[in-house]
Short mmCIF file of C-alpha atoms in Angstrom, two decimals:
data_model
loop_
_atom_site.label_atom_id
_atom_site.label_comp_id
_atom_site.label_asym_id
_atom_site.label_seq_id
_atom_site.Cartn_x
_atom_site.Cartn_y
_atom_site.Cartn_z
CA MET A 1 0.00 0.00 0.00
CA ALA A 2 1.37 3.42 -0.92
CA ARG A 3 2.05 5.67 2.02
CA VAL A 4 1.67 9.45 1.92
CA ALA A 5 4.55 11.32 3.48
CA MET A 6 4.00 14.70 5.05
CA SER A 7 6.98 16.98 4.97
CA VAL A 8 8.08 18.87 8.02
CA ASP A 9 7.08 22.15 6.37
CA ALA A 10 3.58 21.03 5.34
CA SER A 11 0.70 22.36 7.43
CA PRO A 12 -2.07 20.05 8.68
CA SER A 13 -4.56 21.78 6.41
CA ASP A 14 -2.37 21.06 3.41
CA ALA A 15 -2.16 17.42 4.33
CA LEU A 16 -5.95 17.16 4.75
CA GLY A 17 -6.82 18.88 1.53
CA GLY A 18 -6.89 22.47 2.90
CA SER A 19 -10.26 24.13 3.44
CA THR A 20 -11.97 21.50 1.27
CA PHE A 21 -11.94 19.22 4.32
CA TRP A 22 -12.49 21.67 7.16
CA VAL A 23 -15.35 23.73 5.71
CA PRO A 24 -17.76 20.81 5.03
CA SER A 25 -16.82 19.22 8.35
CA CYS A 26 -17.54 22.40 10.30
CA LEU A 27 -20.82 22.84 8.42
CA LEU A 28 -21.88 19.29 9.24
CA LEU A 29 -20.92 19.80 12.86
CA LEU A 30 -22.96 23.03 13.01
CA ILE A 31 -26.01 21.32 11.52
CA PHE A 32 -25.67 18.46 13.98
CA LEU A 33 -25.44 20.84 16.95
CA VAL A 34 -28.49 22.83 15.81
CA TRP A 35 -30.46 19.60 15.24
CA SER A 36 -29.47 18.41 18.73
CA ALA A 37 -30.56 21.75 20.20
CA GLN A 38 -33.92 21.38 18.46
CA ARG A 39 -34.40 18.02 20.14
CA LEU A 40 -33.39 19.39 23.54
CA LEU A 41 -35.77 22.36 23.17
CA GLY A 42 -38.81 20.14 22.94
CA GLY A 43 -38.85 18.06 19.80
CA GLY A 44 -37.08 15.07 21.38
CA SER A 45 -39.40 14.54 24.34
CA LYS A 46 -41.79 11.61 23.97
CA ARG A 47 -44.44 13.60 25.84
CA PHE A 48 -43.99 16.68 23.67
CA PRO A 49 -46.77 17.17 21.08
CA PRO A 50 -46.18 15.39 17.77
CA GLY A 51 -45.57 17.20 14.53
CA PRO A 52 -43.82 17.10 11.17
CA ARG A 53 -40.16 16.12 11.30
CA PRO A 54 -38.00 19.26 11.14
CA TRP A 55 -35.04 19.68 8.86
CA PRO A 56 -31.73 20.55 10.52
CA LEU A 57 -31.37 24.29 10.98
CA LEU A 58 -34.39 25.17 8.80
CA GLY A 59 -36.98 23.33 10.87
CA ASN A 60 -40.26 23.15 8.93
CA LEU A 61 -39.83 26.48 7.15
CA MET A 62 -39.64 24.79 3.74
CA GLN A 63 -42.98 23.06 4.41
CA VAL A 64 -44.87 26.21 5.41
CA ASN A 65 -46.49 28.74 3.10
CA LEU A 66 -44.65 31.77 4.50
CA HIS A 67 -47.09 34.17 2.80
CA ALA A 68 -50.05 32.56 4.59
CA PRO A 69 -48.65 30.37 7.39
CA TYR A 70 -52.10 29.97 8.96
CA GLU A 71 -53.19 27.91 5.95
CA THR A 72 -50.35 25.42 6.39
CA LEU A 73 -50.83 25.31 10.16
CA SER A 74 -54.53 24.55 9.69
CA LYS A 75 -53.76 21.66 7.33
CA LEU A 76 -51.15 20.24 9.71
CA ALA A 77 -53.81 20.17 12.44
CA GLU A 78 -55.83 17.80 10.27
CA THR A 79 -52.90 15.38 10.37
CA TYR A 80 -51.51 15.83 13.89
CA GLY A 81 -54.57 16.95 15.85
CA PRO A 82 -55.50 20.14 17.75
CA VAL A 83 -52.24 20.19 19.74
CA TYR A 84 -49.06 19.63 17.76
CA SER A 85 -45.57 21.04 17.34
CA VAL A 86 -43.80 22.72 14.46
CA SER A 87 -40.40 24.36 13.95
CA LEU A 88 -40.43 27.75 12.26
CA GLY A 89 -36.65 27.82 12.40
CA PRO A 90 -34.42 26.11 14.97
CA ARG A 91 -36.89 26.22 17.87
CA ARG A 92 -39.96 24.02 18.32
CA SER A 93 -43.32 25.73 18.93
CA VAL A 94 -46.66 24.26 19.95
CA VAL A 95 -49.73 25.03 17.83
CA LEU A 96 -53.27 25.06 19.25
CA ALA A 97 -56.02 24.55 16.68
CA GLY A 98 -59.80 24.68 17.08
CA TYR A 99 -62.06 26.34 19.61
CA GLU A 100 -61.80 23.73 22.36
CA ALA A 101 -57.99 23.60 22.48
CA VAL A 102 -57.55 27.39 22.26
CA ARG A 103 -60.18 28.05 24.93
CA GLU A 104 -58.75 25.41 27.25
CA ALA A 105 -55.28 26.94 27.05
CA LEU A 106 -55.94 30.69 26.92
CA VAL A 107 -59.03 30.82 29.16
CA LEU A 108 -59.12 27.78 31.44
CA GLN A 109 -55.32 27.62 31.91
CA ALA A 110 -54.70 31.31 31.36
CA ASP A 111 -51.94 31.63 33.97
CA ASP A 112 -49.95 28.78 32.41
CA PHE A 113 -50.01 30.34 28.93
CA SER A 114 -49.64 34.02 29.88
CA ASP A 115 -46.03 34.67 28.87
CA ARG A 116 -44.61 35.88 25.59
CA PRO A 117 -41.68 34.27 23.77
CA ILE A 118 -38.84 36.33 22.35
CA VAL A 119 -39.73 37.15 18.73
CA PRO A 120 -36.61 38.64 17.11
CA ILE A 121 -38.34 41.02 14.70
CA PHE A 122 -40.38 42.59 17.51
CA ARG A 123 -37.50 42.57 19.97
CA ASP A 124 -35.26 44.40 17.52
CA LEU A 125 -37.97 46.97 16.87
CA SER A 126 -38.09 47.70 20.64
CA THR A 127 -41.70 46.56 20.83
CA SER A 128 -40.76 44.17 23.64
CA LYS A 129 -40.93 47.30 25.81
CA GLY A 130 -44.39 48.09 24.54
CA LEU A 131 -47.79 46.69 25.47
CA VAL A 132 -48.30 43.71 23.19
CA PHE A 133 -45.05 41.76 23.53
CA ALA A 134 -44.47 42.41 27.22
CA GLN A 135 -42.42 39.67 28.92
CA SER A 136 -40.85 40.99 32.12
CA GLU A 137 -42.66 41.92 35.31
CA HIS A 138 -41.84 45.58 34.57
CA ALA A 139 -43.54 45.23 31.18
CA ARG A 140 -46.62 43.66 32.77
CA ILE A 141 -46.81 46.58 35.21
CA ARG A 142 -46.69 49.01 32.27
CA ARG A 143 -49.55 47.11 30.64
CA ARG A 144 -51.68 47.28 33.81
CA PHE A 145 -50.86 50.98 34.14
CA SER A 146 -51.86 51.65 30.52
CA LEU A 147 -55.15 49.80 30.90
CA SER A 148 -55.94 51.82 34.00
CA VAL A 149 -55.15 55.08 32.20
CA LEU A 150 -57.28 54.18 29.20
CA ARG A 151 -60.22 53.38 31.44
CA THR A 152 -59.76 56.64 33.32
CA LEU A 153 -59.70 58.51 30.02
CA GLY A 154 -63.01 56.89 29.09
CA MET A 155 -62.27 53.81 27.00
CA GLY A 156 -65.50 51.84 27.02
CA LYS A 157 -67.38 54.87 28.36
CA ARG A 158 -69.48 57.63 26.86
CA SER A 159 -66.57 60.09 26.84
CA VAL A 160 -64.74 58.02 24.22
CA GLU A 161 -67.98 57.44 22.35
CA ALA A 162 -68.19 61.22 21.92
CA VAL A 163 -64.73 61.18 20.30
CA VAL A 164 -65.80 58.35 17.99
CA ALA A 165 -69.02 60.20 17.07
CA GLU A 166 -67.07 63.35 16.24
CA GLU A 167 -64.76 61.37 13.99
CA ALA A 168 -67.70 59.59 12.35
CA GLU A 169 -69.08 63.01 11.35
CA ALA A 170 -65.72 63.95 9.84
CA LEU A 171 -65.54 60.67 7.92
CA LEU A 172 -69.04 61.18 6.52
CA HIS A 173 -68.04 64.64 5.26
CA ARG A 174 -65.02 63.14 3.46
CA PHE A 175 -67.21 60.54 1.77
CA LYS A 176 -69.74 63.22 0.79
CA ASP A 177 -66.94 65.26 -0.79
CA MET A 178 -66.34 62.39 -3.23
CA ASP A 179 -69.79 63.17 -4.71
CA GLY A 180 -70.42 59.62 -5.90
CA ARG A 181 -67.10 59.32 -7.77
CA PRO A 182 -65.06 56.10 -7.44
CA PHE A 183 -62.45 56.30 -4.68
CA GLU A 184 -60.21 54.17 -2.48
CA THR A 185 -61.33 54.32 1.16
CA MET A 186 -58.05 53.37 2.86
CA THR A 187 -56.65 56.84 3.61
CA HIS A 188 -59.98 58.23 4.85
CA ILE A 189 -60.74 55.28 7.14
CA ASN A 190 -57.16 55.11 8.46
CA LEU A 191 -57.39 58.80 9.37
CA ALA A 192 -60.70 58.30 11.16
CA THR A 193 -59.45 55.45 13.34
CA GLY A 194 -56.06 57.13 13.71
CA ASN A 195 -57.66 60.32 14.97
CA VAL A 196 -59.54 58.43 17.66
CA ILE A 197 -56.32 57.02 19.06
CA CYS A 198 -54.57 60.39 18.62
CA SER A 199 -57.27 62.02 20.74
CA ILE A 200 -56.67 59.46 23.50
CA THR A 201 -52.87 59.47 23.40
CA LEU A 202 -51.91 62.96 22.17
CA GLY A 203 -55.03 64.87 23.15
CA LYS A 204 -55.63 66.11 19.59
CA ARG A 205 -56.97 65.12 16.19
CA PHE A 206 -55.52 65.92 12.78
CA ASP A 207 -57.08 67.40 9.69
CA TYR A 208 -57.69 64.86 6.93
CA SER A 209 -55.39 66.86 4.65
CA ASP A 210 -52.44 66.80 7.10
CA ALA A 211 -49.60 65.27 5.07
CA GLN A 212 -47.57 64.31 8.13
CA ILE A 213 -50.22 62.13 9.79
CA ILE A 214 -51.16 60.61 6.41
CA HIS A 215 -47.54 59.60 5.88
CA LEU A 216 -47.18 58.15 9.37
CA LEU A 217 -50.35 56.09 9.01
CA GLU A 218 -49.06 54.79 5.68
CA LEU A 219 -45.84 53.78 7.45
CA LEU A 220 -47.82 51.90 10.08
CA ASN A 221 -49.81 50.11 7.40
CA SER A 222 -46.69 49.17 5.45
CA ASN A 223 -44.84 48.00 8.55
CA VAL A 224 -47.69 45.77 9.68
CA GLN A 225 -47.52 44.03 6.31
CA THR A 226 -43.74 43.69 6.38
CA MET A 227 -43.75 42.27 9.91
CA GLY A 228 -45.97 39.43 8.78
CA ASN A 229 -44.52 38.59 5.38
CA ALA A 230 -42.25 35.73 4.39
CA TRP A 231 -39.10 37.73 5.08
CA ALA A 232 -40.16 38.31 8.70
CA GLN A 233 -40.60 34.55 9.18
CA VAL A 234 -37.08 33.94 7.91
CA TYR A 235 -35.74 36.81 10.03
CA ASN A 236 -37.30 35.34 13.18
CA ALA A 237 -35.69 31.99 12.39
CA PHE A 238 -32.28 33.54 11.73
CA PRO A 239 -32.02 36.83 13.68
CA LEU A 240 -28.38 37.28 12.66
CA LEU A 241 -29.90 38.67 9.46
CA LYS A 242 -30.21 41.91 11.43
CA HIS A 243 -26.64 42.67 10.43
CA PHE A 244 -27.25 42.19 6.71
CA PRO A 245 -29.25 44.18 4.14
CA GLY A 246 -32.96 43.40 3.84
CA PRO A 247 -36.50 44.77 4.30
CA HIS A 248 -35.97 44.89 8.08
CA LYS A 249 -33.67 47.87 7.62
CA GLN A 250 -36.62 49.93 6.38
CA LEU A 251 -38.63 48.79 9.40
CA PHE A 252 -35.97 50.15 11.73
CA LYS A 253 -35.94 53.49 9.89
CA ASP A 254 -39.73 53.74 9.98
CA LYS A 255 -39.77 52.94 13.69
CA GLN A 256 -37.40 55.82 14.34
CA ARG A 257 -39.56 58.18 12.27
CA LEU A 258 -42.58 57.30 14.38
CA PHE A 259 -40.56 57.69 17.59
CA ASP A 260 -39.38 61.13 16.40
CA PHE A 261 -42.96 62.15 15.66
CA LEU A 262 -44.16 61.10 19.10
CA GLN A 263 -41.19 62.68 20.86
CA VAL A 264 -42.28 66.11 19.63
CA TYR A 265 -45.64 65.76 21.38
CA ILE A 266 -44.06 64.28 24.50
CA ASP A 267 -41.78 67.31 24.77
CA GLU A 268 -44.72 69.68 24.24
CA HIS A 269 -46.70 67.91 26.97
CA ARG A 270 -43.81 68.22 29.42
CA ASP A 271 -43.85 71.99 28.93
CA GLU A 272 -47.62 72.53 28.94
CA ARG A 273 -49.20 69.96 31.25
CA THR A 274 -50.60 70.43 34.73
CA PRO A 275 -49.08 67.74 37.01
CA ASN A 276 -51.51 65.05 38.18
CA GLU A 277 -54.28 66.34 35.92
CA PRO A 278 -53.78 64.17 32.85
CA ARG A 279 -55.58 65.19 29.68
CA ASP A 280 -54.40 62.13 27.73
CA TYR A 281 -52.13 59.08 27.83
CA ILE A 282 -48.93 61.10 27.39
CA ASP A 283 -49.74 63.30 30.38
CA ALA A 284 -50.45 60.24 32.53
CA PHE A 285 -47.16 58.58 31.52
CA ILE A 286 -45.20 61.74 32.35
CA ASP A 287 -46.88 61.82 35.77
CA LYS A 288 -45.75 58.24 36.29
CA GLN A 289 -42.21 59.12 35.32
CA ALA A 290 -42.30 61.97 37.84
CA GLU A 291 -43.28 59.47 40.56
CA LYS A 292 -40.24 57.41 39.72
CA GLU A 293 -37.98 60.45 39.92
CA ALA A 294 -39.46 61.21 43.33
CA GLY A 295 -38.71 57.67 44.50
CA LYS A 296 -42.36 56.62 44.63
CA SER A 297 -42.23 54.04 41.86
CA SER A 298 -39.81 51.17 41.37
CA THR A 299 -41.07 50.16 37.95
CA THR A 300 -39.43 50.94 34.63
CA PHE A 301 -41.07 53.88 32.85
CA ASP A 302 -38.08 55.12 30.88
CA ASN A 303 -38.32 57.06 27.64
CA GLU A 304 -37.82 54.04 25.40
CA ALA A 305 -40.73 52.32 27.15
CA PHE A 306 -42.73 55.55 26.82
CA LEU A 307 -42.24 55.61 23.05
CA ALA A 308 -42.79 51.86 22.69
CA CYS A 309 -46.04 51.89 24.70
CA THR A 310 -47.43 54.85 22.78
CA THR A 311 -46.47 53.20 19.50
CA SER A 312 -48.29 50.04 20.62
CA LEU A 313 -51.47 52.05 21.12
CA PHE A 314 -51.12 53.60 17.66
CA GLN A 315 -50.61 50.26 15.96
CA ALA A 316 -53.36 48.45 17.84
CA GLY A 317 -55.78 51.36 17.56
CA THR A 318 -55.55 52.09 13.85
CA GLU A 319 -54.63 49.26 11.51
CA THR A 320 -56.91 46.43 12.65
CA THR A 321 -59.99 48.61 13.15
CA ALA A 322 -59.52 50.45 9.86
CA ASN A 323 -58.94 47.19 8.04
CA SER A 324 -62.11 45.66 9.49
CA LEU A 325 -64.12 48.64 8.25
CA ARG A 326 -62.64 48.32 4.75
CA TRP A 327 -63.56 44.63 4.74
CA GLY A 328 -67.07 45.55 5.91
CA LEU A 329 -67.64 47.92 3.00
CA LEU A 330 -66.21 45.36 0.58
CA TYR A 331 -68.69 42.76 1.83
CA MET A 332 -71.54 45.25 1.47
CA ILE A 333 -70.83 45.90 -2.22
CA THR A 334 -70.39 42.13 -2.69
CA PHE A 335 -73.68 41.27 -0.92
CA PRO A 336 -76.07 44.15 -1.76
CA ASP A 337 -79.11 42.37 -0.28
CA MET A 338 -77.40 42.36 3.13
CA GLN A 339 -76.50 46.04 2.69
CA LYS A 340 -80.14 46.84 2.00
CA ARG A 341 -81.31 44.89 5.05
CA VAL A 342 -78.86 46.79 7.30
CA GLN A 343 -80.08 50.12 5.91
CA GLU A 344 -83.74 49.23 6.37
CA GLU A 345 -83.10 48.33 10.01
CA ILE A 346 -81.20 51.57 10.67
CA ASP A 347 -83.90 53.62 8.93
CA ARG A 348 -86.61 51.98 11.02
CA VAL A 349 -84.86 52.25 14.40
CA VAL A 350 -82.64 55.34 14.20
CA GLY A 351 -84.04 57.36 11.34
CA PRO A 352 -82.25 60.15 9.47
CA LEU A 353 -82.01 62.85 12.14
CA ARG A 354 -79.16 61.50 14.29
CA LEU A 355 -76.23 59.15 13.99
CA PRO A 356 -76.43 55.64 15.42
CA THR A 357 -74.70 55.17 18.76
CA PHE A 358 -73.15 52.15 20.41
CA ALA A 359 -76.16 52.04 22.72
CA ASP A 360 -78.36 51.33 19.66
CA ARG A 361 -76.74 47.95 19.03
CA ASP A 362 -79.39 45.97 20.96
CA ALA A 363 -82.13 47.60 18.87
CA LEU A 364 -80.16 46.91 15.68
CA PRO A 365 -79.55 43.15 15.94
CA TYR A 366 -78.97 42.52 12.24
CA THR A 367 -76.50 45.40 11.93
CA HIS A 368 -74.77 44.19 15.08
CA ALA A 369 -74.62 40.67 13.62
CA VAL A 370 -73.16 41.92 10.34
CA VAL A 371 -70.39 43.79 12.18
CA HIS A 372 -69.51 40.62 14.08
CA GLU A 373 -69.61 38.50 10.94
CA VAL A 374 -67.26 40.97 9.24
CA GLN A 375 -64.73 40.34 12.00
CA ARG A 376 -65.22 36.58 11.93
CA PHE A 377 -65.08 36.13 8.18
CA ALA A 378 -62.34 38.70 7.48
CA ASP A 379 -60.16 36.85 9.97
CA ILE A 380 -57.92 39.90 10.40
CA ALA A 381 -55.46 38.22 12.79
CA PRO A 382 -55.48 34.52 11.80
CA VAL A 383 -52.60 33.73 14.15
CA SER A 384 -52.55 35.28 17.61
CA VAL A 385 -49.52 37.11 18.92
CA PRO A 386 -47.38 34.19 20.20
CA HIS A 387 -47.78 33.05 23.78
CA ALA A 388 -45.29 31.13 25.90
CA THR A 389 -45.72 28.82 28.86
CA ALA A 390 -45.10 30.64 32.14
CA ASN A 391 -43.96 27.41 33.82
CA ASP A 392 -43.75 23.68 33.11
CA VAL A 393 -47.23 22.77 31.87
CA THR A 394 -49.09 19.52 31.35
CA PHE A 395 -51.70 20.10 28.67
CA ARG A 396 -53.91 17.37 27.25
CA GLY A 397 -51.39 14.75 28.24
CA PHE A 398 -48.41 16.55 26.74
CA PHE A 399 -45.53 18.13 28.65
CA LEU A 400 -44.62 21.69 27.67
CA PRO A 401 -41.47 23.02 29.37
CA LYS A 402 -41.43 26.56 30.70
CA GLY A 403 -40.83 29.05 27.91
CA THR A 404 -42.28 26.89 25.13
CA PRO A 405 -43.60 29.18 22.35
CA VAL A 406 -47.33 28.62 21.77
CA ILE A 407 -49.26 29.64 18.65
CA ALA A 408 -53.03 29.98 19.07
CA LEU A 409 -54.49 29.52 15.60
CA LEU A 410 -57.42 31.95 15.75
CA HIS A 411 -58.22 31.20 12.12
CA SER A 412 -59.14 27.66 13.14
CA VAL A 413 -61.45 29.01 15.86
CA LEU A 414 -63.27 31.46 13.61
CA ARG A 415 -63.70 28.72 10.97
CA ASP A 416 -64.29 25.79 13.34
CA LYS A 417 -66.91 23.53 11.71
CA SER A 418 -68.11 22.35 15.10
CA GLN A 419 -68.94 25.94 16.15
CA TRP A 420 -70.25 27.68 13.02
CA GLU A 421 -73.10 26.58 10.78
CA LYS A 422 -71.49 27.95 7.60
CA PRO A 423 -67.87 28.61 8.57
CA ASP A 424 -66.62 29.31 5.04
CA GLN A 425 -69.41 31.69 4.06
CA PHE A 426 -70.26 35.27 5.01
CA HIS A 427 -73.36 34.51 7.06
CA PRO A 428 -74.57 37.17 9.57
CA GLU A 429 -77.17 34.70 10.87
CA HIS A 430 -74.32 33.11 12.85
CA PHE A 431 -75.06 35.85 15.39
CA LEU A 432 -78.86 35.76 15.35
CA ASP A 433 -81.20 33.40 17.17
CA ALA A 434 -84.42 31.96 15.75
CA ALA A 435 -86.33 35.09 16.82
CA GLY A 436 -83.87 37.43 15.09
CA ARG A 437 -82.25 38.62 18.31
CA PHE A 438 -78.49 39.07 18.53
CA ARG A 439 -76.70 36.17 20.21
CA LYS A 440 -73.15 35.95 21.50
CA ARG A 441 -70.92 33.12 20.34
CA ASP A 442 -68.17 31.75 22.57
CA ALA A 443 -66.05 30.89 19.53
CA PHE A 444 -65.98 34.54 18.45
CA MET A 445 -62.34 35.32 19.27
CA PRO A 446 -61.04 37.95 16.83
CA PHE A 447 -59.38 39.74 19.78
CA SER A 448 -57.88 36.50 21.13
CA ALA A 449 -58.92 35.47 24.67
CA GLY A 450 -57.79 35.17 28.27
CA ARG A 451 -55.20 37.33 29.97
CA ARG A 452 -53.63 38.44 26.72
CA VAL A 453 -56.85 39.54 25.05
CA CYS A 454 -56.45 42.73 23.00
CA MET A 455 -56.44 45.64 25.44
CA GLY A 456 -58.26 47.87 22.94
CA GLU A 457 -61.17 45.48 22.42
CA SER A 458 -63.86 47.74 23.88
CA LEU A 459 -62.66 50.73 21.85
CA ALA A 460 -62.51 48.68 18.65
CA ARG A 461 -66.05 47.35 19.19
CA THR A 462 -67.36 50.89 19.65
CA GLU A 463 -65.57 52.24 16.59
CA LEU A 464 -66.59 49.40 14.32
CA PHE A 465 -70.27 49.60 15.20
CA VAL A 466 -70.55 53.41 15.13
CA PHE A 467 -68.50 53.96 11.96
CA PHE A 468 -70.11 51.09 10.05
CA SER A 469 -73.70 51.94 10.97
CA ALA A 470 -73.16 55.67 10.30
CA LEU A 471 -71.74 54.93 6.85
CA LEU A 472 -74.61 52.60 5.94
CA GLN A 473 -77.15 55.09 7.27
CA ASN A 474 -75.81 57.84 5.02
CA PHE A 475 -74.63 56.03 1.89
CA SER A 476 -75.30 53.14 -0.43
CA PHE A 477 -72.12 51.51 -1.71
CA HIS A 478 -71.47 49.79 -5.01
CA ALA A 479 -68.59 48.96 -7.32
CA PRO A 480 -67.71 51.57 -9.97
CA PRO A 481 -69.85 51.13 -13.11
CA GLY A 482 -68.35 48.77 -15.64
CA ARG A 483 -65.84 47.29 -13.22
CA PRO A 484 -66.01 43.78 -11.77
CA LEU A 485 -66.45 43.24 -8.05
CA PRO A 486 -63.15 43.04 -6.19
CA LYS A 487 -62.02 39.57 -5.20
CA LEU A 488 -62.32 38.68 -1.52
CA THR A 489 -58.66 37.64 -1.39
CA PRO A 490 -56.69 39.16 1.50
CA CYS A 491 -53.25 40.66 1.18
CA PRO A 492 -50.84 38.66 3.36
CA GLY A 493 -49.10 40.23 6.34
CA PHE A 494 -49.16 40.33 10.12
CA VAL A 495 -52.86 41.07 9.64
CA LEU A 496 -54.92 40.05 6.60
CA THR A 497 -55.73 43.34 4.90
CA ALA A 498 -58.49 43.88 2.39
CA PRO A 499 -57.29 44.08 -1.21
CA GLY A 500 -57.05 47.47 -2.81
CA TYR A 501 -60.39 48.43 -4.33
CA LYS A 502 -62.48 51.44 -5.26
CA LEU A 503 -66.16 51.98 -4.59
CA CYS A 504 -68.83 54.59 -5.15
CA ALA A 505 -70.75 56.08 -2.23
CA THR A 506 -74.22 57.34 -3.17
CA ARG A 507 -75.82 59.62 -0.61
CA ARG A 508 -79.02 58.43 1.08
CA ILE A 509 -79.45 61.40 3.45
#
């Protein structure tokens, strides 16, 4: 057998074929270590929920439709059941599908599923210091504080209803100005919902022609889409991408623009406010910061948290509500018989001399049912903001270690065949009993459920009902003449937005 001699001057890498040996070996070692970590983080436990076998490093990313992950997750539930696991990158997550599993976890075992996992895209955008992705005890205290402030300022009370009514009047004027011509509703509706949250947080509203607020609302809309697209899924799986070019760089720039915008109003409030007499959310937060400076508060209310919390209110208070309204109008031009029935009910109960109020909802059961069906069928947030187990949890016979990411598939709840008579159709009768009265449905969870339910739920309900009923009272909507009806296909993103479309608004009053 021939023997290979290695000279004294030859390096080990030369003898082993240089980098051609070391690079593949290191890559294989890295893949093995990541695969082992996946097993240790949940996938290797016999009591951990079953799921599709992950690929090393990539997990199940190649098996998931990253533009509409909820579709893939729903199909996987048909194979693995209502509680299963999936890897959207190196780490294993647990998916809950269907009303019973989601309710059991988020409502009946709310304490066990009350944490948030670290989501890289949101962490790097500083939203972990906000109100939605709170993880630490300090963050939970900020959330409780914010809820208390919003209630004090009137959220869910008549004082906020007056703000919504004022904005409804302004929105009606904008629609009237279109004089029956085809137009896209997005900017007008975004401004209406944006002004409601501006009144609560900044203590002011903006004119519908204000270029600055229009631009900022467009940024919010664009960012919500980017945070839920395929790139964001890849970014969350491989957060080292932060240091490389990509769409996330624009997100970081847009975040800073919003922070700069808010900082101007924070500085103005510091100069003009009366201590302990808050006019809005910013005043209340400054009062809380003053307590800390005086040694009365041990919680973290620093300026970064201030900006992050206020941004959370903007995002939660504009995009989802505005998008639901745009879906509602799209359904009305798609189903004109339903539009006519809503208008007949409003005409009969409210008449033409005043706007409908939230208090009218019991006397307007069909209108109330249509608003609910819009939220159910539009499925704005098909996947809830991720949860995490707060401790070691036994759930339906499976063991979930503390910190396990949990995905509540709200899409599967709102389309659960065991809960809805016609889950895949727009059917307002889902929310009406045999006598035509409005009925609540336990499986109606567009705002999620349990401890992490959307903190702006009561405000969103008020806005949706008042804006929608006021628009239908004053206008009839139809597609522009000669144009086909828009398709009911959502645009993918963190929320499912209505497709771009134009309509005509014909005055009734």
